[in-house]
Structure formats: structure tokens, C-alpha cells
Tab-separated table of C-alpha atoms in Angstrom:
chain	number	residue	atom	x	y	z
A	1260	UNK	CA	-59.926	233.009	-27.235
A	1261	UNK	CA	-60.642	229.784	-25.459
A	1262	UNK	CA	-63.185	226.961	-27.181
A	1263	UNK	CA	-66.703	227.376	-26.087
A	1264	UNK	CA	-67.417	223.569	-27.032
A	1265	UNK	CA	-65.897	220.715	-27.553
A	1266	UNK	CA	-63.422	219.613	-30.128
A	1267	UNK	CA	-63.202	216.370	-31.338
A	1268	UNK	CA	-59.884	215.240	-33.300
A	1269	UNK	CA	-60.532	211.981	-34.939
A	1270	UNK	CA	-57.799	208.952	-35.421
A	1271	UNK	CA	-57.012	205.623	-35.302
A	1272	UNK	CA	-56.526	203.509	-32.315
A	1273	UNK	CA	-53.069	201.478	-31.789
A	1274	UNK	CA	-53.936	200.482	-28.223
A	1275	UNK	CA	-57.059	200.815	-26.360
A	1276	UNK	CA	-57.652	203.054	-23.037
A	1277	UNK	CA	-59.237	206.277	-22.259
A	1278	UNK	CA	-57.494	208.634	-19.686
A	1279	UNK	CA	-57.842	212.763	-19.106
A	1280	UNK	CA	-54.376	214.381	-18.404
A	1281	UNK	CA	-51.256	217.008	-19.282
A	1282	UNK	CA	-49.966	217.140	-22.549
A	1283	UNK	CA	-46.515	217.156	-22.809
A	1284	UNK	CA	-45.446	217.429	-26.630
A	1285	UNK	CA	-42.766	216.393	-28.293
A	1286	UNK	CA	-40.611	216.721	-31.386
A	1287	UNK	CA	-39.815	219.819	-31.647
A	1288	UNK	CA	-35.991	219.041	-31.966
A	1289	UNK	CA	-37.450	216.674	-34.845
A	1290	UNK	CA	-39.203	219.695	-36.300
A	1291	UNK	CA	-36.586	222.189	-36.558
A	1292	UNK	CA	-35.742	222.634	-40.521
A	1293	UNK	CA	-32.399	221.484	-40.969
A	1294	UNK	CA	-32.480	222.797	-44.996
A	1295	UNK	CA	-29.828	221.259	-47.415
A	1296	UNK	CA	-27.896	223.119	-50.162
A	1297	UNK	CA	-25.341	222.979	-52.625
A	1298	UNK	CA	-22.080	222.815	-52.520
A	1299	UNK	CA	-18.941	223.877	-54.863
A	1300	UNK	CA	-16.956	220.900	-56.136
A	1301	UNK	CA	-13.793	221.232	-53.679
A	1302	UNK	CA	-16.341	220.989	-50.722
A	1303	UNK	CA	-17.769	217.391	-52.032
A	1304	UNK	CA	-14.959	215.396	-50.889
A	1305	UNK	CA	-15.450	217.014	-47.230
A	1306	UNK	CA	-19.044	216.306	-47.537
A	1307	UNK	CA	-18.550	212.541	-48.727
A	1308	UNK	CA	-16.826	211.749	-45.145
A	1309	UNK	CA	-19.270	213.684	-43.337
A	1310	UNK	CA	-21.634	211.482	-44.437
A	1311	UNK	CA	-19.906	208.357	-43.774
A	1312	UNK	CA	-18.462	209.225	-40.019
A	1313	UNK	CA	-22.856	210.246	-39.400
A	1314	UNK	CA	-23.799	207.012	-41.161
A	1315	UNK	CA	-21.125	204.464	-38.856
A	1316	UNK	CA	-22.592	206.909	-35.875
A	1317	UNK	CA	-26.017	206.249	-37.018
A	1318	UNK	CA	-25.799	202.183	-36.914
A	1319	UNK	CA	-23.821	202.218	-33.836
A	1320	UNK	CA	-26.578	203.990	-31.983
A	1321	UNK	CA	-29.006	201.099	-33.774
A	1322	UNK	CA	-26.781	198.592	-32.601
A	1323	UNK	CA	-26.369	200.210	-29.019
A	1324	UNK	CA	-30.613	199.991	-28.883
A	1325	UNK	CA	-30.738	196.744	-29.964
A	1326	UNK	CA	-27.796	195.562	-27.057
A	1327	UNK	CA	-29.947	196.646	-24.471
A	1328	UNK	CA	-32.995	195.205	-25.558
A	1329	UNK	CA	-31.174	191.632	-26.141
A	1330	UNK	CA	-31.612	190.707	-22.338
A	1331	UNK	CA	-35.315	192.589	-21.945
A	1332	UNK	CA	-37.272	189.276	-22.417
A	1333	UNK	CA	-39.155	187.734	-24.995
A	1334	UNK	CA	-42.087	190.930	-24.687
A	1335	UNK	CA	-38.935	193.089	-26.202
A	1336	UNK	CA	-38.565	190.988	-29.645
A	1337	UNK	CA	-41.240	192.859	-31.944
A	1338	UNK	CA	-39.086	196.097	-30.726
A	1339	UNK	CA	-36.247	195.097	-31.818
A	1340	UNK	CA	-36.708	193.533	-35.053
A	1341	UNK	CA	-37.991	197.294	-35.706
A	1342	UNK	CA	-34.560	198.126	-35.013
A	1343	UNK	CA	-33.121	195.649	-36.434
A	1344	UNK	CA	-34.861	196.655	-39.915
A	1345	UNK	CA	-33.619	200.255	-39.424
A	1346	UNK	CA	-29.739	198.814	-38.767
A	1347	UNK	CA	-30.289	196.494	-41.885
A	1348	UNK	CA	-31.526	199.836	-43.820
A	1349	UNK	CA	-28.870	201.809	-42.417
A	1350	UNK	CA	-26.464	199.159	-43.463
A	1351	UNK	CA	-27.492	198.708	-46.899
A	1352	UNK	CA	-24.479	199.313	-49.712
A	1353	UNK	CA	-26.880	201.076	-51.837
A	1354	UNK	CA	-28.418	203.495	-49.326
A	1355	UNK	CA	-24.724	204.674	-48.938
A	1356	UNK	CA	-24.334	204.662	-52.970
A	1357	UNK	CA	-27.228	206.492	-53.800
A	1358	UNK	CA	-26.188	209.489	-51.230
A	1359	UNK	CA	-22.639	209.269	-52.173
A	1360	UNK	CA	-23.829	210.231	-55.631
A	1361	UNK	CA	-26.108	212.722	-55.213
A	1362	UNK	CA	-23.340	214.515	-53.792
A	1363	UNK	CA	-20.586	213.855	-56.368
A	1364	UNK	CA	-22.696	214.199	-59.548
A	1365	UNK	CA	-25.650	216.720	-58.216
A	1366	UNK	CA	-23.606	218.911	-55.793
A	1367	UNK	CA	-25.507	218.332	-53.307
A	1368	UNK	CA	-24.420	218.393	-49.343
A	1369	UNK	CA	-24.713	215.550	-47.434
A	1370	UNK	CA	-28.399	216.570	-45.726
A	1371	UNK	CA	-30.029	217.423	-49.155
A	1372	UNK	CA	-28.961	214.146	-51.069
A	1373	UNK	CA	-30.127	212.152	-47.556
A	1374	UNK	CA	-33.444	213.600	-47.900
A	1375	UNK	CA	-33.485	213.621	-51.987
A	1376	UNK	CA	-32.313	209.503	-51.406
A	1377	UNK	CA	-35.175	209.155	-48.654
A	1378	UNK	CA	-37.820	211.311	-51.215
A	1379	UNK	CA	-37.030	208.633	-53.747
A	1380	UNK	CA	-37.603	205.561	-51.734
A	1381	UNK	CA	-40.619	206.752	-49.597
A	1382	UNK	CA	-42.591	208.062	-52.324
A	1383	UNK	CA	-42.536	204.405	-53.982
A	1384	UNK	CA	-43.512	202.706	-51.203
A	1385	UNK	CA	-46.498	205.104	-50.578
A	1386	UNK	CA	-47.435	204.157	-54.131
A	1387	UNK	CA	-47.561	200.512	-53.007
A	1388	UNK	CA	-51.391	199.155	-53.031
A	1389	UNK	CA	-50.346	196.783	-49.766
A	1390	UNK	CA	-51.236	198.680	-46.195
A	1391	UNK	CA	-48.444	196.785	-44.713
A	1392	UNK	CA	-45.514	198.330	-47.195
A	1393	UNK	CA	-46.948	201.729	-47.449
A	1394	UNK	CA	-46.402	201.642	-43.518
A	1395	UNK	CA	-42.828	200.813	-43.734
A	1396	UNK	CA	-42.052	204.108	-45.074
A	1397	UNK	CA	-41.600	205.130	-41.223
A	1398	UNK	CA	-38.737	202.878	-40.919
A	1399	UNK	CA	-36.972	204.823	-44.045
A	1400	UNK	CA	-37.854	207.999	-42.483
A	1401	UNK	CA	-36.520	207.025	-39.023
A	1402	UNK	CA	-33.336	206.384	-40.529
A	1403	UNK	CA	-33.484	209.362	-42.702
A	1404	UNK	CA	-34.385	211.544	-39.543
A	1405	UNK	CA	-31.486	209.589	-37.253
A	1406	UNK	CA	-28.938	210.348	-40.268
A	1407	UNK	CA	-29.469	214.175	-40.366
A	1408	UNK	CA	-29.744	214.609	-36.768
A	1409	UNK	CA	-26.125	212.917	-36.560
A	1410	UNK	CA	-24.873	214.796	-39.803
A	1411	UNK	CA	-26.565	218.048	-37.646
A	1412	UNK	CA	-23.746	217.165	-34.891
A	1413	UNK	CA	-27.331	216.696	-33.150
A	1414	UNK	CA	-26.402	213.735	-31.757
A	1415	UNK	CA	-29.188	211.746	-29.611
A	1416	UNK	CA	-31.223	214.158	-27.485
A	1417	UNK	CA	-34.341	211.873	-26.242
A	1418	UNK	CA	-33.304	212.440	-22.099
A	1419	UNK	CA	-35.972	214.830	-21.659
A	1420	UNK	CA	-38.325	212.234	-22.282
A	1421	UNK	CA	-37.345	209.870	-19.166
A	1422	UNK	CA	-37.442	210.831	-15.336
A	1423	UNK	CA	-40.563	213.132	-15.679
A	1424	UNK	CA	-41.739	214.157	-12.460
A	1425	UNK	CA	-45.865	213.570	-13.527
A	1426	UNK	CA	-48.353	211.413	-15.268
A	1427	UNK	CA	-48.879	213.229	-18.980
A	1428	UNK	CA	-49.770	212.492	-22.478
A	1429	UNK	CA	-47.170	213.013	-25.233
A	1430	UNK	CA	-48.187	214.864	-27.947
A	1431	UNK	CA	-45.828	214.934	-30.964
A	1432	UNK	CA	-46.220	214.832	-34.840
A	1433	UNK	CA	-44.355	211.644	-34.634
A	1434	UNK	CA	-42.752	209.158	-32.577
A	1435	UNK	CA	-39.334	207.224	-33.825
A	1436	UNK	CA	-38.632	203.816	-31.690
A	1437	UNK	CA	-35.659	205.528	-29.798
A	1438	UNK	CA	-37.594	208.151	-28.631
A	1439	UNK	CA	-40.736	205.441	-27.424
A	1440	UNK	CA	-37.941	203.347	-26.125
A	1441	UNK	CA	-36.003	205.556	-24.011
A	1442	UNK	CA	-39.097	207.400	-22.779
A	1443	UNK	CA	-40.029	206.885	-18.665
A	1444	UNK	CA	-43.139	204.629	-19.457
A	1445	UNK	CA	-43.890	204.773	-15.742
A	1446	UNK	CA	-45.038	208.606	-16.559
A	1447	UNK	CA	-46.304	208.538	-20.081
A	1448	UNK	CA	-49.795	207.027	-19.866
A	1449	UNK	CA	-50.984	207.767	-22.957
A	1450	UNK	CA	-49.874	208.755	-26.916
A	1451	UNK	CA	-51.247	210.869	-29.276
A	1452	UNK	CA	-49.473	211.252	-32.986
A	1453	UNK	CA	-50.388	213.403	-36.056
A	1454	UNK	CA	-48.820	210.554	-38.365
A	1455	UNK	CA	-49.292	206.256	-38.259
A	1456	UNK	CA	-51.347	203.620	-38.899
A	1457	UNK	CA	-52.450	200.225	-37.330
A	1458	UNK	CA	-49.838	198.341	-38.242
A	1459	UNK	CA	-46.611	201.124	-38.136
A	1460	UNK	CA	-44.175	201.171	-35.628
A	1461	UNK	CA	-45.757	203.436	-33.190
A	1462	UNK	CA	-48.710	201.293	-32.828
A	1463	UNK	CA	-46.438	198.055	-32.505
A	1464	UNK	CA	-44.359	199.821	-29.808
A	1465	UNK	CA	-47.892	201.298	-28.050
A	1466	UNK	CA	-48.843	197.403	-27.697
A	1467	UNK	CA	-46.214	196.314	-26.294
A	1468	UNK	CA	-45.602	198.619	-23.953
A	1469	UNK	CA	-49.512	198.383	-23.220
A	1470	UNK	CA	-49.813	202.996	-23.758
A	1471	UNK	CA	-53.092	203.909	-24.647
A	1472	UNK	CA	-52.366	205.506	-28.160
A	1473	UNK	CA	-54.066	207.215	-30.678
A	1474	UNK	CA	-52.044	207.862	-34.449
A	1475	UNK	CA	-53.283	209.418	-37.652
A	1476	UNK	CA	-54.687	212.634	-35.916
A	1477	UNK	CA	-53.315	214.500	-38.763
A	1478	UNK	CA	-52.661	217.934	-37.802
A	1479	UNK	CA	-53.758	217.417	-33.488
A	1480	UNK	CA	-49.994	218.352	-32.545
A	1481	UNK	CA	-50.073	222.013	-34.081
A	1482	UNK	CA	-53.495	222.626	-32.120
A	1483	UNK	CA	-52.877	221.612	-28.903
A	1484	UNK	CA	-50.154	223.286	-26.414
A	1485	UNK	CA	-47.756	221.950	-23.527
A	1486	UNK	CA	-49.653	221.761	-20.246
A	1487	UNK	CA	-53.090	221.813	-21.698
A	1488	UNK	CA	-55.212	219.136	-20.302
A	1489	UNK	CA	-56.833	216.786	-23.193
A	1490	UNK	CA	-59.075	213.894	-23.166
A	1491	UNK	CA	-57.529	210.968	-25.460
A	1492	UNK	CA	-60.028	208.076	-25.799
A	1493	UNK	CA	-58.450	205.242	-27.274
A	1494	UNK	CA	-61.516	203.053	-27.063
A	1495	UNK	CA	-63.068	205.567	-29.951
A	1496	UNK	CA	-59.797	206.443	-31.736
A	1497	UNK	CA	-60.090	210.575	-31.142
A	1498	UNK	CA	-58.504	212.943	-28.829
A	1499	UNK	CA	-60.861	215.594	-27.158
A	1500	UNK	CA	-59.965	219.331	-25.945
A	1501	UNK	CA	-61.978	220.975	-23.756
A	1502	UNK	CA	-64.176	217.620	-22.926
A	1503	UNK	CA	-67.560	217.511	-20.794
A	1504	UNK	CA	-67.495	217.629	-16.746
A	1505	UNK	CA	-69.108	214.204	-17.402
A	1506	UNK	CA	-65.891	212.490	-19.236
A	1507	UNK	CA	-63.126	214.267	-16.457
A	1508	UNK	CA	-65.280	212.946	-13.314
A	1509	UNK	CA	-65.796	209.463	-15.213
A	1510	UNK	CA	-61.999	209.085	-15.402
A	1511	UNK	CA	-60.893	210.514	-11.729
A	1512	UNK	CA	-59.620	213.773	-12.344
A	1513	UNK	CA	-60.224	216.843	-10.669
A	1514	UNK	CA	-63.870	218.730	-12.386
A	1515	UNK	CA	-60.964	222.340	-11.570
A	1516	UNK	CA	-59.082	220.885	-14.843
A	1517	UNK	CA	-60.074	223.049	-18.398
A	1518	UNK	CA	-63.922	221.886	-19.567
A	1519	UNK	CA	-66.040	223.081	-21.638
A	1520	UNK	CA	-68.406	223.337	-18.691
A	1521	UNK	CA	-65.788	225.242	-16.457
A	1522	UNK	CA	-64.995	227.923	-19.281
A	1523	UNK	CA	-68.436	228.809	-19.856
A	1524	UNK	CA	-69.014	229.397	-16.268
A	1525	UNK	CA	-65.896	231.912	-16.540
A	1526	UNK	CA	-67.278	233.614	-19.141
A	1527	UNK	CA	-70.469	234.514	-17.684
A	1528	UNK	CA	-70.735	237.609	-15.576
């Protein structure tokens, strides 16, 4: 049954704008529940490598981002110290430790001890009274999430995201830097997220790329569908469905679009 009013889905704004449009969401490859499991001690060995040839794959595609962002201009450098972060992560002795024995002493494969590992370190940074380190638990999750996609034999699939034939909003639960930086920006003119904060990576990347963006909308993404036409005001920090005739003719678009307005007239005989 379609809304008879409209619904208001409050957040936080990373970068100011207001704009009426297509959704066009996003994630779903993130989404997909990639469950871990045990494994029987002849298997570990097997597992150990498969870990290690993901986690060289996993820093080269860092290192690959931050190549072609070395020659971008000085507008490019808070992205890529974001990167850079996630390469030093990635790169860390004791990230590779603490997986490696998971799986040797726990039996775990190489997916569950990556998210056990990631658990761990997340969970004590969200403990963390500072705004500013609870928010770098993205950067641990990015690399958790690039990890498992590459241990998945997922490889990299953000294409879909660049030459888009429209103007849209993208609509995902998340956002990781690869996906915001290989996106076409010429189509996506505004963001809306279920997770972030003002000072996380999505909101850095929204600034500089100058994307209206609204994070923090909690559960928006599982409410709203592809092609649905939304309202996001970024001035306000909220994303509207099913807005007024009023707040589509304000911004340009044609009052034909889903309103509230337009689907009561439908409605009535």
C-alpha cells in the first residue's frame, strides 16, 4: 500500500544541499552474508595462505587507489590519507597475527577469524569516550569488508557505480572510499547512508567531492526501493518519501513524480 503522508527519516548532515530525485541503492554485493565456519585441522594450512594471497590482494588494490589519486591535486589529499590509513591497517604485522591465529588455535576459516579479529578491535574503539576514535571504526571495517570480499574471490565490483546514464541519489547502508571514489560524480548528486557520523569517512569524502549527503539514517536503506523518487534535504539532515507538491516544484522537478499530493488524488474515485 502506498504512504498517504509524508515520511520523514531523520540524520545527520555531512554536506549541505537539498535536491528531489531517483534512488539508486547500493550495497547489496556488500550485504550478501558471506558466513564463516570451522574447519578440520588438515584444512588450516590451506586456509593460512588463503588469507595471505587476499591480504597482499587487499593492499595492492589500496595502493592502486592511492596511485591514482597521487596526481589528482591538492583537493584529493584528505582522500587519500583515508586510504592511506586503511593500507597502514592492512599492513599492520599484528592484524595478520591475530587472524593467523584464530585459525591455527580456534579452527576457524579465514572469513570467520577476519570478522572475529575485526569484532575485537571495533568493539573497543566504540567503547572509546572520543567522537573522533569511535568514528574510525569505519576504517577497520573497510578493511575487514575489502579482506572478505577478496578472500570471497569477489574481487572489486564498484563499475556499476560509474557511467550511469541519469542524475540519482545513492542509497546504500554504507559507503567504503573505493566505492565513493570510483563512483561517476557527474551523476550522483546526492548521498544518503544508514551508518556515519560528522566526522567519518563518508562525510569527509561528501565534502570534498562537494555531494549533498545525509549519514546516520539508521535503517532509511531497507525502506526505500530502486527507482523511487525521494526528497534528501541536506540543509535539515533528513531524507523525505513521498514529499509535498510544494518541496518537488521548489527544487525543479516535474509535480508527475510520486507526492503525497499526487497519490491521494489516485486514490480518490
Amino acid at each position: 500500500m502506498i504512504p498517504s503522508k509524508r515520511i520523514v527519516f531523520p540524520g545527520i548532515t555531512a554536506f549541505p544541499g537539498k535536491l528531489y530525485g531517483k534512488v539508486l541503492k547500493t550495497g547489496k554485493r556488500r550485504n550478501t552474508i558471506l558466513t564463516g565456519t570451522y574447519i578440520h585441522e588438515s584444512e588450516k594450512e590451506e586456509e593460512i595462505q588463503k588469507f595471505s594471497v587476499a591480504l597482499e590482494e587487499s593492499l595492492q588494490s589500496l595502493r592502486i587507489l592511492i596511485a591514482s589519486l597521487e596526481t589528482s591535486g591538492p583537493d584529493q589529499k584528505e582522500i587519500q590519507e583515508i586510504l592511506e590509513t586503511q593500507a597502514v591497517i592492512c599492513a599492520d604485522p599484528s592484524l595478520a597475527t591475530s587472524v593467523r591465529k584464530r585459525i591455527t588455535e580456534f579452527g576457524e576459516n579465514a572469513i570467520l577469524a577476519v570478522q572475529n579479529v575485526t569484532h575485537e578491535i571495533t568493539e573497543k574503539f566504540k567503547a572509546m569516550e572520543n567522537e573522533f576514535f569511535r568514528e574510525r571504526v569505519d576504517h577497520f571495517q573497510d578493511v575487514s569488508n575489502r579482506l572478505i570480499e577478496f578472500l570471497a574471490g569477489k574481487k572489486e565490483e564498484d563499475s556499476f557505480l560509474s557511467g550511469l546514464k541519469e542524475d540519482l541519489i545513492l542509497v546504500a547502508r554504507e559507503l567504503t572510499p573505493s566505492q565513493m571514489i570510483l563512483m561517476d560524480k557527474t551523476r550522483i548528486r546526492g548521498i544518503a547512508t544508514d551508518l556515519g557520523g560528522k566526522t567519518g569517512h563518508m562525510a569527509i569524502l561528501a565534502r570534498n567531492y562537494g555531494i549533498p549527503t545525509v549519514v546516520g539514517l539508521k535503517d532509511f536503506s531497507t525502506h526505500v526501493k530502486d527507482n523511487e523518487f525521494i526528497f534528501l534535504d541536506a540543509e535539515l539532515g533528513n531524507v523525505v518519501r513521498f514529499p509535498t507538491l510544494e518541496e518537488v516544484k521548489y527544487y525543479g522537478f516535474s509535480s508527475s513524480y510520486p507526492t503525497e499530493e499526487n497519490e491521494t488524488k489516485k486514490r480518490k474515485p
